[in-house]
Tab-separated table of C-alpha atoms in Angstrom:
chain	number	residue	atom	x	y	z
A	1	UNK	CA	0.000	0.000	0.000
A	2	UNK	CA	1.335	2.911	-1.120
A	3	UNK	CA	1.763	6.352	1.387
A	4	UNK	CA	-0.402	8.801	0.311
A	5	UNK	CA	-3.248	6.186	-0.111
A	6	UNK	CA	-2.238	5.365	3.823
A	7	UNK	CA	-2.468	8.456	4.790
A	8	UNK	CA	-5.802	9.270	2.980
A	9	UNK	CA	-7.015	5.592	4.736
A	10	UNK	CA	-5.842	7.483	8.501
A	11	UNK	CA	-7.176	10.973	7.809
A	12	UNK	CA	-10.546	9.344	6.483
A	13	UNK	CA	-10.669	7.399	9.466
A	14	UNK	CA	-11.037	10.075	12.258
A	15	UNK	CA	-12.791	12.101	9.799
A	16	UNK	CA	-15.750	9.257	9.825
A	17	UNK	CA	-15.269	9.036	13.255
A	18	UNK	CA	-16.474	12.990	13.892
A	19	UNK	CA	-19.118	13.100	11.025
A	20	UNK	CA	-20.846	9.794	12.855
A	21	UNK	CA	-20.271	11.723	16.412
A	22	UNK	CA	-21.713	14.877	15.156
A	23	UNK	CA	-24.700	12.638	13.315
A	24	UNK	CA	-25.397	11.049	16.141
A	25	UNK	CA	-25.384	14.503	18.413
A	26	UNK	CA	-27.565	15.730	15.983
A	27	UNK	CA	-30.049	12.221	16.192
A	28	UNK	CA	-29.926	12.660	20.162
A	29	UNK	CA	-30.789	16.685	20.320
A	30	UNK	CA	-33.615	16.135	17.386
A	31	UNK	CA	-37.697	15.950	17.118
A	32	UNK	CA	-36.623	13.001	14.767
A	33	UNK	CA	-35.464	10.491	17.254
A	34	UNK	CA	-38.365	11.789	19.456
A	35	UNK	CA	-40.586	10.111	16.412
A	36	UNK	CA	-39.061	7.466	15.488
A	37	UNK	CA	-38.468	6.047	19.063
A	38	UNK	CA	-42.005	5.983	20.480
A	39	UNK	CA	-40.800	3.991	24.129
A	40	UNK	CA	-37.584	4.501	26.199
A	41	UNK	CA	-37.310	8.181	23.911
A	42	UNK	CA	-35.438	9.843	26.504
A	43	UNK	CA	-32.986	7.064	27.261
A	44	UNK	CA	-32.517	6.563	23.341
A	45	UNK	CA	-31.612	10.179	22.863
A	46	UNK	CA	-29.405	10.615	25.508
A	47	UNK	CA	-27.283	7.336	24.655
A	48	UNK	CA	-27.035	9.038	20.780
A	49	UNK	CA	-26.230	12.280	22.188
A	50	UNK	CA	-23.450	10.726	24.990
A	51	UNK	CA	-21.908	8.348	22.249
A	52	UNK	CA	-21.702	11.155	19.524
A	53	UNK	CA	-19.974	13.824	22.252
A	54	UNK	CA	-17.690	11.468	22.556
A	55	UNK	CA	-16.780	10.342	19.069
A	56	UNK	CA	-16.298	14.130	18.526
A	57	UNK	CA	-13.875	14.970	21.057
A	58	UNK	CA	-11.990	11.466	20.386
A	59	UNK	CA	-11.612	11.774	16.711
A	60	UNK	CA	-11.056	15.736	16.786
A	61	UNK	CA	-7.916	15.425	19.469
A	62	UNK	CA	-6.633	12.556	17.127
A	63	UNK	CA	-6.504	14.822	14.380
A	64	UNK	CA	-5.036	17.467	16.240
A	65	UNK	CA	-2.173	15.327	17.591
A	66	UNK	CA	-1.572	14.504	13.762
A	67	UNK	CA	-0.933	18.069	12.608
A	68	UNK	CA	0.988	18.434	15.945
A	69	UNK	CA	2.944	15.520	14.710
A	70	UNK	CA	3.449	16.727	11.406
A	71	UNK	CA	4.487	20.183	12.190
A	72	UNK	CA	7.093	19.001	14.855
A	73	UNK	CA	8.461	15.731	13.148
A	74	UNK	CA	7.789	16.769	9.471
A	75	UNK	CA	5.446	13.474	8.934
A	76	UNK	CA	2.194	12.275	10.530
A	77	UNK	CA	2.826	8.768	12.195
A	78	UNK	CA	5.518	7.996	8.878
A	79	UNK	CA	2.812	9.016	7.107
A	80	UNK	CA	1.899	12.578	5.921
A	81	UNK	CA	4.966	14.829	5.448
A	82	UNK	CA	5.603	18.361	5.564
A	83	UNK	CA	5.913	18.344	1.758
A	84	UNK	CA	2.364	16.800	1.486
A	85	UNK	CA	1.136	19.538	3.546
A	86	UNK	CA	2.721	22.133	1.590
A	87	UNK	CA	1.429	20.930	-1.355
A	88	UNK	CA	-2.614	20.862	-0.290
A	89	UNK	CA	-1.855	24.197	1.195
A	90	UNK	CA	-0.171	25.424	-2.593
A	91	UNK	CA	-3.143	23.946	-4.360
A	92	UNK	CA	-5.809	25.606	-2.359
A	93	UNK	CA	-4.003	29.016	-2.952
A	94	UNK	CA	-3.875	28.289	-6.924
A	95	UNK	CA	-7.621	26.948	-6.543
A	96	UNK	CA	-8.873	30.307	-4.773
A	97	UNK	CA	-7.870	32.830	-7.908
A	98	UNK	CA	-10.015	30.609	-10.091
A	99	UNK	CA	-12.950	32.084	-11.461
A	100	UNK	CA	-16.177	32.862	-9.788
A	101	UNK	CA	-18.544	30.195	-11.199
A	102	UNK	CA	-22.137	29.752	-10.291
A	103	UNK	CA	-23.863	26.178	-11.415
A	104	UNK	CA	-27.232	26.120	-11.769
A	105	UNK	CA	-29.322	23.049	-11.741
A	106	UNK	CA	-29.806	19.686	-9.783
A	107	UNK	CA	-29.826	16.027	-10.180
A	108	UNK	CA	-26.926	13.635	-10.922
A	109	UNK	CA	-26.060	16.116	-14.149
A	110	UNK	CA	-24.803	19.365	-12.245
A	111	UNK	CA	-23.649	16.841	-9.350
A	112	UNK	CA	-21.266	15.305	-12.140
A	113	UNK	CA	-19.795	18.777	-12.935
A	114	UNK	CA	-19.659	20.009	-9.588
A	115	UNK	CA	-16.478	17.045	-9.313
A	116	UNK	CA	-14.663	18.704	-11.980
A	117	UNK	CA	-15.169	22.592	-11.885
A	118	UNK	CA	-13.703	22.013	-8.134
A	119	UNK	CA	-10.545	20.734	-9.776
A	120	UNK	CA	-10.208	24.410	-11.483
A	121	UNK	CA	-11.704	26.715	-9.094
A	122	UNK	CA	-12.669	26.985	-4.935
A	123	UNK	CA	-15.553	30.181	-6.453
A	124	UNK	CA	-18.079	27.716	-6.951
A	125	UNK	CA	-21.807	28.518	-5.938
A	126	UNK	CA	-24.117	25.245	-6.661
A	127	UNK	CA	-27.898	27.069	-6.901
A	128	UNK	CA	-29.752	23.589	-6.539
A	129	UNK	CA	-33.354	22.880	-7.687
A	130	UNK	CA	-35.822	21.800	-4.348
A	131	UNK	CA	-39.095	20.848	-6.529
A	132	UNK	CA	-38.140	17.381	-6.811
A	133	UNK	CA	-41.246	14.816	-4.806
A	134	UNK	CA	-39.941	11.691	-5.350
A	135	UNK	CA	-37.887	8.568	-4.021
A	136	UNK	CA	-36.119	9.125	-0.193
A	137	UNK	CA	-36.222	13.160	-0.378
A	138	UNK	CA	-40.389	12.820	-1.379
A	139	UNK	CA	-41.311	10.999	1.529
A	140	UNK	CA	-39.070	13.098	3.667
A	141	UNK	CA	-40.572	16.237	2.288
A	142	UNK	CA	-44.155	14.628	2.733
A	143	UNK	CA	-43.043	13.378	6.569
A	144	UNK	CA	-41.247	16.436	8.048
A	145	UNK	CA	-42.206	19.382	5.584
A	146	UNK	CA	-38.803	20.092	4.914
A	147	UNK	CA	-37.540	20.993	1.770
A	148	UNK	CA	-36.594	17.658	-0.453
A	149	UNK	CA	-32.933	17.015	0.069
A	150	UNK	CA	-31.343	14.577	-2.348
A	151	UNK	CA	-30.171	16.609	-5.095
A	152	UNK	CA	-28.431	19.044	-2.065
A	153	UNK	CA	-27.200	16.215	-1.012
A	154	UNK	CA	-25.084	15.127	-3.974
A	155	UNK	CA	-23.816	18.445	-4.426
A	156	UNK	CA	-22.537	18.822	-1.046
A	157	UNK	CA	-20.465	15.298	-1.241
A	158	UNK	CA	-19.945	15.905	-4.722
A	159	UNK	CA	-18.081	19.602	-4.000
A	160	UNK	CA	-17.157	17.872	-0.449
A	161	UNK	CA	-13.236	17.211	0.335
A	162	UNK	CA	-13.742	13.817	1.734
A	163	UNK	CA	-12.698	10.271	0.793
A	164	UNK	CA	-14.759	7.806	-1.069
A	165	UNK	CA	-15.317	5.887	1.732
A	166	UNK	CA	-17.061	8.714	3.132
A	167	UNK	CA	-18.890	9.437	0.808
A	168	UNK	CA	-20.436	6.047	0.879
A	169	UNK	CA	-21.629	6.086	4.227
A	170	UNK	CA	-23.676	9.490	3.646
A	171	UNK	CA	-24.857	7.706	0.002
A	172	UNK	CA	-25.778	4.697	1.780
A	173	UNK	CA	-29.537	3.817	1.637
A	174	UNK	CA	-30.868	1.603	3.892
A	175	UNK	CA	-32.454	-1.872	2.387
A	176	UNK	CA	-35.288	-3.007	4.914
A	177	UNK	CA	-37.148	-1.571	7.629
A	178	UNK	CA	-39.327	1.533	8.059
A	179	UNK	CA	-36.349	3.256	6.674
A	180	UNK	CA	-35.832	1.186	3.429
A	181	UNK	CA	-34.448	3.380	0.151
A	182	UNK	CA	-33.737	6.166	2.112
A	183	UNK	CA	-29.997	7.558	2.212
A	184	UNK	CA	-28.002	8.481	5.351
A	185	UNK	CA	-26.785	12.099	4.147
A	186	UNK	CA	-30.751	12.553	3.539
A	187	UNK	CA	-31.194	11.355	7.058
A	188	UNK	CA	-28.444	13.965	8.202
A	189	UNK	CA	-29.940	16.509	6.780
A	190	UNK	CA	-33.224	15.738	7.836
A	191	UNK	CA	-31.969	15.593	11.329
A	192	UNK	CA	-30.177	18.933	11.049
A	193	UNK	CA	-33.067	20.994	9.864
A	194	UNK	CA	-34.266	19.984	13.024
A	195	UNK	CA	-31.873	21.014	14.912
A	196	UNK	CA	-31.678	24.681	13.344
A	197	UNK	CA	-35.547	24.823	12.673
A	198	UNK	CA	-34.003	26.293	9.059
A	199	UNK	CA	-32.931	24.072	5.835
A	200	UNK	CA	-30.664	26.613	4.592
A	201	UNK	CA	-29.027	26.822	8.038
A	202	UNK	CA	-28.848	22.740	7.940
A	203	UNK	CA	-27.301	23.155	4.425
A	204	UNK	CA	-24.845	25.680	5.132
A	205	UNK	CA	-23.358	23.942	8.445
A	206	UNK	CA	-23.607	20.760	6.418
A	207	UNK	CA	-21.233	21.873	4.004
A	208	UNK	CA	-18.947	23.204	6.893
A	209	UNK	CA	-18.738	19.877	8.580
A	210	UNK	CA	-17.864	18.406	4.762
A	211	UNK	CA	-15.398	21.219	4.315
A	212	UNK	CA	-17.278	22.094	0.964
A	213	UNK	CA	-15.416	24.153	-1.340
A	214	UNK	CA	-17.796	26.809	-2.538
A	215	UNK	CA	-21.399	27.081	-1.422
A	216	UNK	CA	-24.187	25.132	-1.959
A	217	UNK	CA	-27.683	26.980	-2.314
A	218	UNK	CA	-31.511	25.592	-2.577
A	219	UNK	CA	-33.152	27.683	-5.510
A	220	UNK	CA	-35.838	29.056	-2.929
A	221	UNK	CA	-36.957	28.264	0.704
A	222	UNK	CA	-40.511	28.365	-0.485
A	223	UNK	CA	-42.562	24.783	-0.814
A	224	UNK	CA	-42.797	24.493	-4.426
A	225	UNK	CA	-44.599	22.172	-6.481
A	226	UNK	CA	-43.799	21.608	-10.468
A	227	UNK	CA	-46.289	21.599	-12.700
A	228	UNK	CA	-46.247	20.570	-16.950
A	229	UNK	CA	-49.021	22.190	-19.412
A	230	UNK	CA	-48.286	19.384	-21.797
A	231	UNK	CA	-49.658	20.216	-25.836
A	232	UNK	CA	-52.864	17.985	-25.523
A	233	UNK	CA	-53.369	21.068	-22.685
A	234	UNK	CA	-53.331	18.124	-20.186
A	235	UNK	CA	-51.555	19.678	-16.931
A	236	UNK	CA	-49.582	17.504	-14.667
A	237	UNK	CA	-48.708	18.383	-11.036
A	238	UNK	CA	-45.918	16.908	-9.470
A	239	UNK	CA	-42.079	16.184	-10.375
A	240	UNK	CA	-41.876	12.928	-10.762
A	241	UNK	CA	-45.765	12.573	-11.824
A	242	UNK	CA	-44.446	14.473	-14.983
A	243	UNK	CA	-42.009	12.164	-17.083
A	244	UNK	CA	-44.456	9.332	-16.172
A	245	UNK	CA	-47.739	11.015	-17.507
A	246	UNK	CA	-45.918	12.497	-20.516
A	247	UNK	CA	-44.719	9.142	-21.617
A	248	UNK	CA	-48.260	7.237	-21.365
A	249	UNK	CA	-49.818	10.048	-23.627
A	250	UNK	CA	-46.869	10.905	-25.731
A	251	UNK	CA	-47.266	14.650	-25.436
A	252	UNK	CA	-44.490	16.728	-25.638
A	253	UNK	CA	-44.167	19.554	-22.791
A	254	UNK	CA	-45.357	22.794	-23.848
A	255	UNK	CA	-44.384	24.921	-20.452
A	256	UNK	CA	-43.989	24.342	-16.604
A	257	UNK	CA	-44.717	26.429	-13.945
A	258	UNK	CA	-44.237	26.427	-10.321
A	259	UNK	CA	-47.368	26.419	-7.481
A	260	UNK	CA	-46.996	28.956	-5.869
A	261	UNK	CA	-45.771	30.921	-8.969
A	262	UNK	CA	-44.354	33.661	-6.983
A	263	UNK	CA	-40.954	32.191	-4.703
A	264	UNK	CA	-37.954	33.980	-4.393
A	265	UNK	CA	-34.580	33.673	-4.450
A	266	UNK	CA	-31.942	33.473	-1.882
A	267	UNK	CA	-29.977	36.579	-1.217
A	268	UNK	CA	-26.778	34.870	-1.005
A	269	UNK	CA	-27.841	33.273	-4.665
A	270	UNK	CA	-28.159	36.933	-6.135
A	271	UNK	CA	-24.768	37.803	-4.798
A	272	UNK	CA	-23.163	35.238	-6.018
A	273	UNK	CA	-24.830	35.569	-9.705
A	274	UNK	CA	-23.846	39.270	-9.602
A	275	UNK	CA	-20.232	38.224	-8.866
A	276	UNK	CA	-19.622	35.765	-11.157
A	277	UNK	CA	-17.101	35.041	-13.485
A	278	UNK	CA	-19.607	32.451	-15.631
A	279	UNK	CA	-22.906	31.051	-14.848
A	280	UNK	CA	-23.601	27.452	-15.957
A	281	UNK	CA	-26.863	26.402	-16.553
A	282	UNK	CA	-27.419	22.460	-16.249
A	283	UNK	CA	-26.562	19.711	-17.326
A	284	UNK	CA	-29.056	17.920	-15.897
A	285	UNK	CA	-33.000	17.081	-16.551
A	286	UNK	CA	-34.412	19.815	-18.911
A	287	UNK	CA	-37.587	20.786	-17.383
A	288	UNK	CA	-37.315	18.915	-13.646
A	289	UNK	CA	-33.590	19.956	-12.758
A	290	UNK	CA	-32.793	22.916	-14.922
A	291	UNK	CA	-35.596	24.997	-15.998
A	292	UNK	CA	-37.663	25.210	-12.934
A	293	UNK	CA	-34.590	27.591	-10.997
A	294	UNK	CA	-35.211	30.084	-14.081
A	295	UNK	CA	-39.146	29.971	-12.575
A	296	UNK	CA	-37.985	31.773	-9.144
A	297	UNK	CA	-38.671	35.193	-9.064
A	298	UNK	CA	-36.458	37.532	-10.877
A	299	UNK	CA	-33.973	35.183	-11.263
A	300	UNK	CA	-33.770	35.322	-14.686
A	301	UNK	CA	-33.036	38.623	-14.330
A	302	UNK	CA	-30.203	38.772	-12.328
A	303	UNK	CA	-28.868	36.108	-14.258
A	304	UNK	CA	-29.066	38.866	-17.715
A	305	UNK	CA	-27.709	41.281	-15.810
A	306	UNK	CA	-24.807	39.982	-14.664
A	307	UNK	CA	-21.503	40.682	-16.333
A	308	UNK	CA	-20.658	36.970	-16.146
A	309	UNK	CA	-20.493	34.566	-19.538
A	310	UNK	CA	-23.684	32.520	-19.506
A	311	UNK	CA	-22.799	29.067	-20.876
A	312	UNK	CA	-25.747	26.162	-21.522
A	313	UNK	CA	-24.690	22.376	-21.205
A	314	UNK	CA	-27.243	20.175	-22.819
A	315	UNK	CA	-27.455	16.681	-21.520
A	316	UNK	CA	-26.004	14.155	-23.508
A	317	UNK	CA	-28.719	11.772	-23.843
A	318	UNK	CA	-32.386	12.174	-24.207
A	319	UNK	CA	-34.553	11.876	-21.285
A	320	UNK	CA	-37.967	9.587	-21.540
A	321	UNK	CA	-40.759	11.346	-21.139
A	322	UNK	CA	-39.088	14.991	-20.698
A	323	UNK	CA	-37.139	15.518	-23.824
A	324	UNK	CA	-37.843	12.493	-26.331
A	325	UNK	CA	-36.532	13.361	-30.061
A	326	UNK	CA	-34.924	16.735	-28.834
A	327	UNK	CA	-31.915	18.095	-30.526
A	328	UNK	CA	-29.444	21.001	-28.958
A	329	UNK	CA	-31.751	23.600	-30.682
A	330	UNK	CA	-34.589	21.861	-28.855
A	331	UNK	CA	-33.131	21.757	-25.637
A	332	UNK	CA	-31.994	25.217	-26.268
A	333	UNK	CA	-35.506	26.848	-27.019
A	334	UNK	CA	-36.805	25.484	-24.061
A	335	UNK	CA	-34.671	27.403	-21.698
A	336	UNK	CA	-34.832	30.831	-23.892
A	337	UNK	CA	-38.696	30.190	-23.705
A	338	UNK	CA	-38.902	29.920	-20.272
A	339	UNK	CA	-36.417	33.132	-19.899
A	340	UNK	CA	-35.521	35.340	-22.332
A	341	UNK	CA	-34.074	35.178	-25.993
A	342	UNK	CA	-30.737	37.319	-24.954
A	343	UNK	CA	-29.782	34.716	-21.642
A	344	UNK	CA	-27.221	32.707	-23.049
A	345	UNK	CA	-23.958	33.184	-24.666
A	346	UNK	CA	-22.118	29.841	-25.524
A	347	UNK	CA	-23.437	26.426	-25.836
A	348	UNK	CA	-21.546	23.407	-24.887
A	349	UNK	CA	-22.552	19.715	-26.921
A	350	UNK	CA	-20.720	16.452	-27.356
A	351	UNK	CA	-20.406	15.567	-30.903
A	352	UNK	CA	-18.400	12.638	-29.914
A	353	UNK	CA	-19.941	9.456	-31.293
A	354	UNK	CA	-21.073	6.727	-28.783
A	355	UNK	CA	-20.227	2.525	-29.078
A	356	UNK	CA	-23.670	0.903	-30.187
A	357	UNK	CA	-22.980	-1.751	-27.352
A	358	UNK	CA	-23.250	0.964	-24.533
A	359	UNK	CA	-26.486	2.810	-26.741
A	360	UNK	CA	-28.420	-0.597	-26.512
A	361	UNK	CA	-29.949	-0.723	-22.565
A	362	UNK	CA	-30.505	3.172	-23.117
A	363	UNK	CA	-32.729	2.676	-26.610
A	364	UNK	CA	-34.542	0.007	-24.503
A	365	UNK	CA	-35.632	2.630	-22.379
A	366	UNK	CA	-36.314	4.836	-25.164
A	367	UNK	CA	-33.506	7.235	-24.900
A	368	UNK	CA	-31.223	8.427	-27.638
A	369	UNK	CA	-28.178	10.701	-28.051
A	370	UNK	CA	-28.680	14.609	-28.365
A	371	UNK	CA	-27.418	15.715	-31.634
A	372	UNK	CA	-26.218	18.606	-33.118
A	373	UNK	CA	-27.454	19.111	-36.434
A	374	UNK	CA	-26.225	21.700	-38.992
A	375	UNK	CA	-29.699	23.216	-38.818
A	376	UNK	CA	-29.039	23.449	-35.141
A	377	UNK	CA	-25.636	25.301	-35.918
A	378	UNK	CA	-27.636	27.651	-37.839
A	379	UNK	CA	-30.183	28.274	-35.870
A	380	UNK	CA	-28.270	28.810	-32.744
A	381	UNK	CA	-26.000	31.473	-34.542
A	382	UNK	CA	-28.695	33.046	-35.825
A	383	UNK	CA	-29.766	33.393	-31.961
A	384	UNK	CA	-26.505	35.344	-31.192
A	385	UNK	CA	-25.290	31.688	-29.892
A	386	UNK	CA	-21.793	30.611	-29.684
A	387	UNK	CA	-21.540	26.833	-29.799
A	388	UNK	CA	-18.753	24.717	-28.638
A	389	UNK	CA	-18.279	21.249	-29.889
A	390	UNK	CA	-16.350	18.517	-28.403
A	391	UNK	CA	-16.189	15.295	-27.556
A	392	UNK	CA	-17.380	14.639	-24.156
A	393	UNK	CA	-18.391	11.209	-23.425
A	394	UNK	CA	-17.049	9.363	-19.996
A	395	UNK	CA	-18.835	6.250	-20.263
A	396	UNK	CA	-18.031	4.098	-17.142
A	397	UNK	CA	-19.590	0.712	-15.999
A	398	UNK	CA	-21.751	1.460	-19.467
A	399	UNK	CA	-23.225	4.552	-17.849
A	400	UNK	CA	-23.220	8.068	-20.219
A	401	UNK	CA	-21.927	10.872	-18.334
A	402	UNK	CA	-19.838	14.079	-19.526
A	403	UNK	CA	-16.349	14.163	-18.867
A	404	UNK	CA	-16.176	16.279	-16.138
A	405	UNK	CA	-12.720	17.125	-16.426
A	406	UNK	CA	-12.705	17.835	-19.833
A	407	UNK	CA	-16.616	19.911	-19.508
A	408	UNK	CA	-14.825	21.717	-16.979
A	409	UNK	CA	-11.690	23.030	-18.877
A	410	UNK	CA	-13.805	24.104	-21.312
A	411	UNK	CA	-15.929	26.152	-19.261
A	412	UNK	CA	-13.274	27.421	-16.893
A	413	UNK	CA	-11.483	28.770	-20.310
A	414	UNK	CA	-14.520	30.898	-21.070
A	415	UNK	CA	-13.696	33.303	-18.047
A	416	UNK	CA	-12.899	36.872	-19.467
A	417	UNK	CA	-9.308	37.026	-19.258
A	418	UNK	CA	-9.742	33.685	-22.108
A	419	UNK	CA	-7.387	32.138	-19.642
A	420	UNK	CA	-7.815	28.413	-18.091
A	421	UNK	CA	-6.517	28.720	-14.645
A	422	UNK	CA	-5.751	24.897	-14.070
A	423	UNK	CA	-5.517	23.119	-10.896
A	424	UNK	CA	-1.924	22.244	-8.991
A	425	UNK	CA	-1.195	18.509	-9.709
């Protein structure tokens, strides 16, 4: 085993060790244990409370002895030398005069580039869609009235600077029980909006215990609902009701709205959008992940008025029931006519060409790649559009994703000085 992947193995250990202390604090001190343990509460929460004190002293003095260590022996326990430390120390100075990025959008899509743009830059602001009803963060949303928390969640670990064994604890989702398909970091989250009585005060010290590097926002603190005016003038409420209903009566989506229409924005969001260097728009779900933060109030036009370059990353595959047939141009309208026709400056789509063998399980469930046609080319110029073609494809374990290194290069370049400030290797 080699010594930097020792050292990552030690420093992920006590690291665990304080997270599951400060979990388990939070369990102890919350109105969720008080539910979910309906005889001997007060013994149960005081045992979780006791046991997670102690796991966070323990695990913080062991970390503390290590820097100790370091500093006076020039290596943590043979492990972690001066040098190493120098290093993480250079790389966060070259990270924070990156440029001031702000992703907008949610599900596994902006998750994805989250991993990479933190490679270039530490100015990253993650504005995260919270209409999504479905799977572990619907029934949490429906149970607590919280805000839903899964796509948070995978920007948080995906912007975190933790380990992966970390980050498969908080991904974890339980398998039987009352608790069956829910997540751990949803559980987390769930129990620290009850500790603050406020989700973006749960976020926030979230991402402090995770030692996120930006900021990671909900689009609004309002209780929002998405609805879909498909063309048959059918309307369907819900996120997740949408993709389902469009695809048993093959309507495309004409608009979707929000209920209540009126939410606003955070104020830390709007600072962050007038700052910025770029703002990123997906990829990710057209109208469940990426549209529906251009519905909150004024958003759209902060966004215009910004001085930042506004760059557009289609998805690379179709989505069933959201986007079936679209091309760029497609996916392209949709934002400008849920916006305005001057909001974007550059679009980014793969071109790159992707192995039948891989396309097969995804035609079976009726998706198909996103072209870029020459009418497309045309028609976005025509717009005022700057496209950018590349070839993006990661595919891994036969799933299509972007290459987030790559994506992120390319989008770090557009900053205004034209210069790609690149990570220390």
């Amino acid at each position: 085993m080699s010594r930097k992947i020792k050292s990552k193995m030690i420093i992920t250990g006590w690291i665990l060790l304080g997270v599951i202390g400060i979990f388990l604090v939070t369990l102890g001190l919350s109105g969720f244990m008080y539910n979910a343990f309906a005889s001997n509460k007060t013994n149960v929460k005081i045992i979780f409370t006791l046991l997670g004190v102690f796991l966070i002293i323990f695990s913080a003095r062991r970390a503390i002895k290590l820097i100790i260590n370091a500093m006076k022996n020039g290596k943590i326990n043979g492990d972690i030398s001066k040098e190493d430390l120098n290093e993480m120390i250079y790389k966060e100075k070259v990270l924070s005069k990156g440029p001031k990025i702000v992703a907008i959008g949610g599900g596994t899509g902006l998750s994805i580039l989250l991993r990479g743009l933190k490679e270039y830059t530490s100015n990253i602001t993650a504005i995260v869609t919270v209409a999504d009803d479905g799977g572990g963060s619907g029934v949490l949303r429906e149970d607590l009235g919280m805000l839903p928390p899964g796509d948070i969640r995978n920007c948080i670990l995906a912007l975190a600077n933790t380990e992966p064994e970390m980050e498969k604890v908080l991904q974890y989702r339980f398998k039987e029980g009352s608790l069956k398909g829910q997540s751990f970091g949803n559980l987390f989250l769930a129990a620290m909006n009850e500790i603050y009585g406020s989700f973006e005060v749960a976020v926030r010290e979230t991402s402090n215990i995770l030692a996120v590097t930006g900021k990671v926002l909900p689009m609004t603190l309002e209780d929002v609902k998405l609805c879909a005016v498909l063309e048959n003038g059918e309307i369907v409420e819900g996120e997740s009701n949408i993709p389902i209903r469009n695809n048993e009566c093959k309507s495309k989506i004409k608009r979707i709205y929000t209920e209540p229409q009126i939410s606003y924005p955070l104020v830390e969001a709007i600072e962050s959008i007038k700052d910025a260097d770029i703002i990123v728009l997906g990829p990710g779900s057209l109208y469940t992940s990426v549209i529906p933060n251009l519905l909150v109030n004024n958003i759209v036009g902060h966004i215009c008025d910004s001085k930042a370059v506004k760059v557009y990353v289609p998805n690379v595959m179709t989505q069933p029931g959201e986007t079936d047939g679209y091309t760029v141009a497609n996916h392209v309208e949709a934002i400008l006519d849920h916006s305005r026709p001057d909001l974007l400056d550059y679009i980014i789509a793969n071109i790159e060409e992707i192995p039948e063998e891989v396309l097969e399980k995804y035609k079976e469930d009726g998706a198909r790649p996103v072209i870029l046609t020459n009418e497309d080319e045309k028609k976005l110029k025509d717009m005022g559009i700057t496209v950018i073609k590349d070839n993006l494809i990661d595919v891994k374990k036969d799933y299509i994703r972007h290459d987030t290194l790559k994506l992120s290069s390319i989008i770090v370049g557009l900053s205004k000085d034209g210069k790609t400030k690149k990570a220390y290797y």
